[in-house]
Amino acid sequence: MHDTFDGRTFLRLLVWLRYAAVAAQTSTVLAAAAWFDFELPVGPLMLIVATMLVVNVATHVLLTTPSRQMLLGQLGFDIATLTAVLYFTGAPTNPFVSLYLVPVALGGLVLPRGKVAVLGALAALAYTALLVRHVPLPHVHGEADFDLHVTGMWVNFLVSAVLLVGFLVHFTALVERERARVARAREGVLRDEALLGLGFLAAGTAHELNTPLATSGCSSINGVKAWQTSLRATST
């Protein structure tokens, strides 16, 4: 799949995915603060979301032909911003902590194994650091706390599944189109080689046919000249 690297298409999808993430995180934080009376640090969270939006707009406008190294940086930025959001929202107790797997999986679609390993190491290091230090989520008394956590895990699963399936289907289609293009190019090369071979064969055949005809023609001309010479000698 790495041989069919299409950084521009991947970056375009990543940019629109970030726009969706900014909208989802903003609405989730505001809804949690307004409807569930969570004492969330809204200011720092909105600052993180605003940073994501600014970087994403700059990426959308400026970065049109990314390299694999640039895409590694983009996915590393996503891991960093997710870490910052999780730090203020309970980290390991947040059901969305498994979203760390999404940038790693997306990197596996277009990046070589070494860079995917770097993304995996970054995600693992960030998760481990959050186990040590984070801002705990406020608890909802009674069974509502557990129900809310289970609901969050369900939403997290749906989001992760939709993202991964969508990207996999899209890039599988890209790979199939690339394979079809390569097959058409190979058929064109074989057709050109066949035509070139027929041309050489026709030229060789024409040369073989022309050589005895030319030799026969020269012999006939020489015979006519000798006959004319003998006639002149007889007349004399």
PDB file of N, CA and C in Angstrom, residues 28 82 85-86 89 91-102 148-149 151-160:
ATOM      1  N   THR A  28     -19.439  18.625  22.679  1.00  0.00           N
ATOM      2  CA  THR A  28     -19.422  17.708  23.824  1.00  0.00           C
ATOM      3  C   THR A  28     -19.065  18.424  25.115  1.00  0.00           C
ATOM      4  N   LEU A  82      -4.995  15.148  21.469  1.00  0.00           N
ATOM      5  CA  LEU A  82      -5.837  14.195  22.184  1.00  0.00           C
ATOM      6  C   LEU A  82      -5.331  14.012  23.615  1.00  0.00           C
ATOM      7  N   VAL A  85      -6.477  17.007  25.670  1.00  0.00           N
ATOM      8  CA  VAL A  85      -7.902  16.937  26.001  1.00  0.00           C
ATOM      9  C   VAL A  85      -8.141  15.892  27.086  1.00  0.00           C
ATOM     10  N   LEU A  86      -7.513  14.715  26.934  1.00  0.00           N
ATOM     11  CA  LEU A  86      -7.712  13.659  27.923  1.00  0.00           C
ATOM     12  C   LEU A  86      -7.139  14.038  29.288  1.00  0.00           C
ATOM     13  N   THR A  89      -9.765  15.667  31.176  1.00  0.00           N
ATOM     14  CA  THR A  89     -11.060  14.975  31.214  1.00  0.00           C
ATOM     15  C   THR A  89     -10.938  13.528  31.706  1.00  0.00           C
ATOM     16  N   ALA A  91      -8.503  11.249  31.637  1.00  0.00           N
ATOM     17  CA  ALA A  91      -7.493  10.353  31.043  1.00  0.00           C
ATOM     18  C   ALA A  91      -7.937   8.900  31.020  1.00  0.00           C
ATOM     19  N   PRO A  92      -7.340   7.987  31.834  1.00  0.00           N
ATOM     20  CA  PRO A  92      -7.693   6.566  31.702  1.00  0.00           C
ATOM     21  C   PRO A  92      -9.144   6.253  32.045  1.00  0.00           C
ATOM     22  N   THR A  93      -9.805   7.108  32.808  1.00  0.00           N
ATOM     23  CA  THR A  93     -11.213   6.876  33.131  1.00  0.00           C
ATOM     24  C   THR A  93     -12.146   7.432  32.055  1.00  0.00           C
ATOM     25  N   ASN A  94     -11.576   8.142  31.079  1.00  0.00           N
ATOM     26  CA  ASN A  94     -12.377   8.668  29.976  1.00  0.00           C
ATOM     27  C   ASN A  94     -12.575   7.562  28.939  1.00  0.00           C
ATOM     28  N   PRO A  95     -13.817   7.251  28.579  1.00  0.00           N
ATOM     29  CA  PRO A  95     -14.041   6.147  27.619  1.00  0.00           C
ATOM     30  C   PRO A  95     -13.467   6.409  26.239  1.00  0.00           C
ATOM     31  N   PHE A  96     -13.100   7.662  25.935  1.00  0.00           N
ATOM     32  CA  PHE A  96     -12.562   7.990  24.615  1.00  0.00           C
ATOM     33  C   PHE A  96     -11.040   7.839  24.558  1.00  0.00           C
ATOM     34  N   VAL A  97     -10.439   7.263  25.593  1.00  0.00           N
ATOM     35  CA  VAL A  97      -8.986   7.141  25.611  1.00  0.00           C
ATOM     36  C   VAL A  97      -8.495   6.200  24.508  1.00  0.00           C
ATOM     37  N   SER A  98      -9.329   5.265  24.074  1.00  0.00           N
ATOM     38  CA  SER A  98      -8.893   4.348  23.019  1.00  0.00           C
ATOM     39  C   SER A  98      -8.804   5.020  21.650  1.00  0.00           C
ATOM     40  N   LEU A  99      -9.193   6.291  21.548  1.00  0.00           N
ATOM     41  CA  LEU A  99      -9.009   7.019  20.294  1.00  0.00           C
ATOM     42  C   LEU A  99      -7.534   7.187  19.943  1.00  0.00           C
ATOM     43  N   TYR A 100      -6.644   6.868  20.884  1.00  0.00           N
ATOM     44  CA  TYR A 100      -5.218   6.854  20.555  1.00  0.00           C
ATOM     45  C   TYR A 100      -4.920   5.892  19.393  1.00  0.00           C
ATOM     46  N   LEU A 101      -5.734   4.865  19.258  1.00  0.00           N
ATOM     47  CA  LEU A 101      -5.483   3.880  18.207  1.00  0.00           C
ATOM     48  C   LEU A 101      -5.798   4.422  16.817  1.00  0.00           C
ATOM     49  N   VAL A 102      -6.648   5.441  16.722  1.00  0.00           N
ATOM     50  CA  VAL A 102      -7.072   5.939  15.414  1.00  0.00           C
ATOM     51  C   VAL A 102      -5.914   6.540  14.615  1.00  0.00           C
ATOM     52  N   LEU A 148     -23.212   6.400  32.319  1.00  0.00           N
ATOM     53  CA  LEU A 148     -22.612   7.417  31.456  1.00  0.00           C
ATOM     54  C   LEU A 148     -21.303   6.924  30.860  1.00  0.00           C
ATOM     55  N   HIS A 149     -20.536   6.205  31.669  1.00  0.00           N
ATOM     56  CA  HIS A 149     -19.259   5.669  31.174  1.00  0.00           C
ATOM     57  C   HIS A 149     -19.501   4.629  30.080  1.00  0.00           C
ATOM     58  N   THR A 151     -22.088   4.398  28.134  1.00  0.00           N
ATOM     59  CA  THR A 151     -22.573   5.103  26.945  1.00  0.00           C
ATOM     60  C   THR A 151     -21.417   5.740  26.193  1.00  0.00           C
ATOM     61  N   GLY A 152     -20.486   6.308  26.942  1.00  0.00           N
ATOM     62  CA  GLY A 152     -19.303   6.893  26.301  1.00  0.00           C
ATOM     63  C   GLY A 152     -18.476   5.852  25.575  1.00  0.00           C
ATOM     64  N   MET A 153     -18.338   4.664  26.154  1.00  0.00           N
ATOM     65  CA  MET A 153     -17.600   3.591  25.481  1.00  0.00           C
ATOM     66  C   MET A 153     -18.298   3.178  24.192  1.00  0.00           C
ATOM     67  N   TRP A 154     -19.620   3.144  24.223  1.00  0.00           N
ATOM     68  CA  TRP A 154     -20.383   2.787  23.021  1.00  0.00           C
ATOM     69  C   TRP A 154     -20.183   3.816  21.916  1.00  0.00           C
ATOM     70  N   VAL A 155     -20.275   5.096  22.286  1.00  0.00           N
ATOM     71  CA  VAL A 155     -20.073   6.168  21.307  1.00  0.00           C
ATOM     72  C   VAL A 155     -18.648   6.116  20.765  1.00  0.00           C
ATOM     73  N   ASN A 156     -17.694   5.856  21.645  1.00  0.00           N
ATOM     74  CA  ASN A 156     -16.302   5.776  21.221  1.00  0.00           C
ATOM     75  C   ASN A 156     -16.104   4.645  20.219  1.00  0.00           C
ATOM     76  N   PHE A 157     -16.709   3.501  20.472  1.00  0.00           N
ATOM     77  CA  PHE A 157     -16.605   2.379  19.535  1.00  0.00           C
ATOM     78  C   PHE A 157     -17.192   2.737  18.175  1.00  0.00           C
ATOM     79  N   LEU A 158     -18.372   3.364  18.181  1.00  0.00           N
ATOM     80  CA  LEU A 158     -19.007   3.732  16.914  1.00  0.00           C
ATOM     81  C   LEU A 158     -18.140   4.708  16.131  1.00  0.00           C
ATOM     82  N   VAL A 159     -17.615   5.718  16.808  1.00  0.00           N
ATOM     83  CA  VAL A 159     -16.782   6.721  16.138  1.00  0.00           C
ATOM     84  C   VAL A 159     -15.527   6.063  15.558  1.00  0.00           C
ATOM     85  N   SER A 160     -14.860   5.244  16.351  1.00  0.00           N
ATOM     86  CA  SER A 160     -13.638   4.591  15.883  1.00  0.00           C
ATOM     87  C   SER A 160     -13.919   3.672  14.703  1.00  0.00           C
TER      88      SER A 160
END
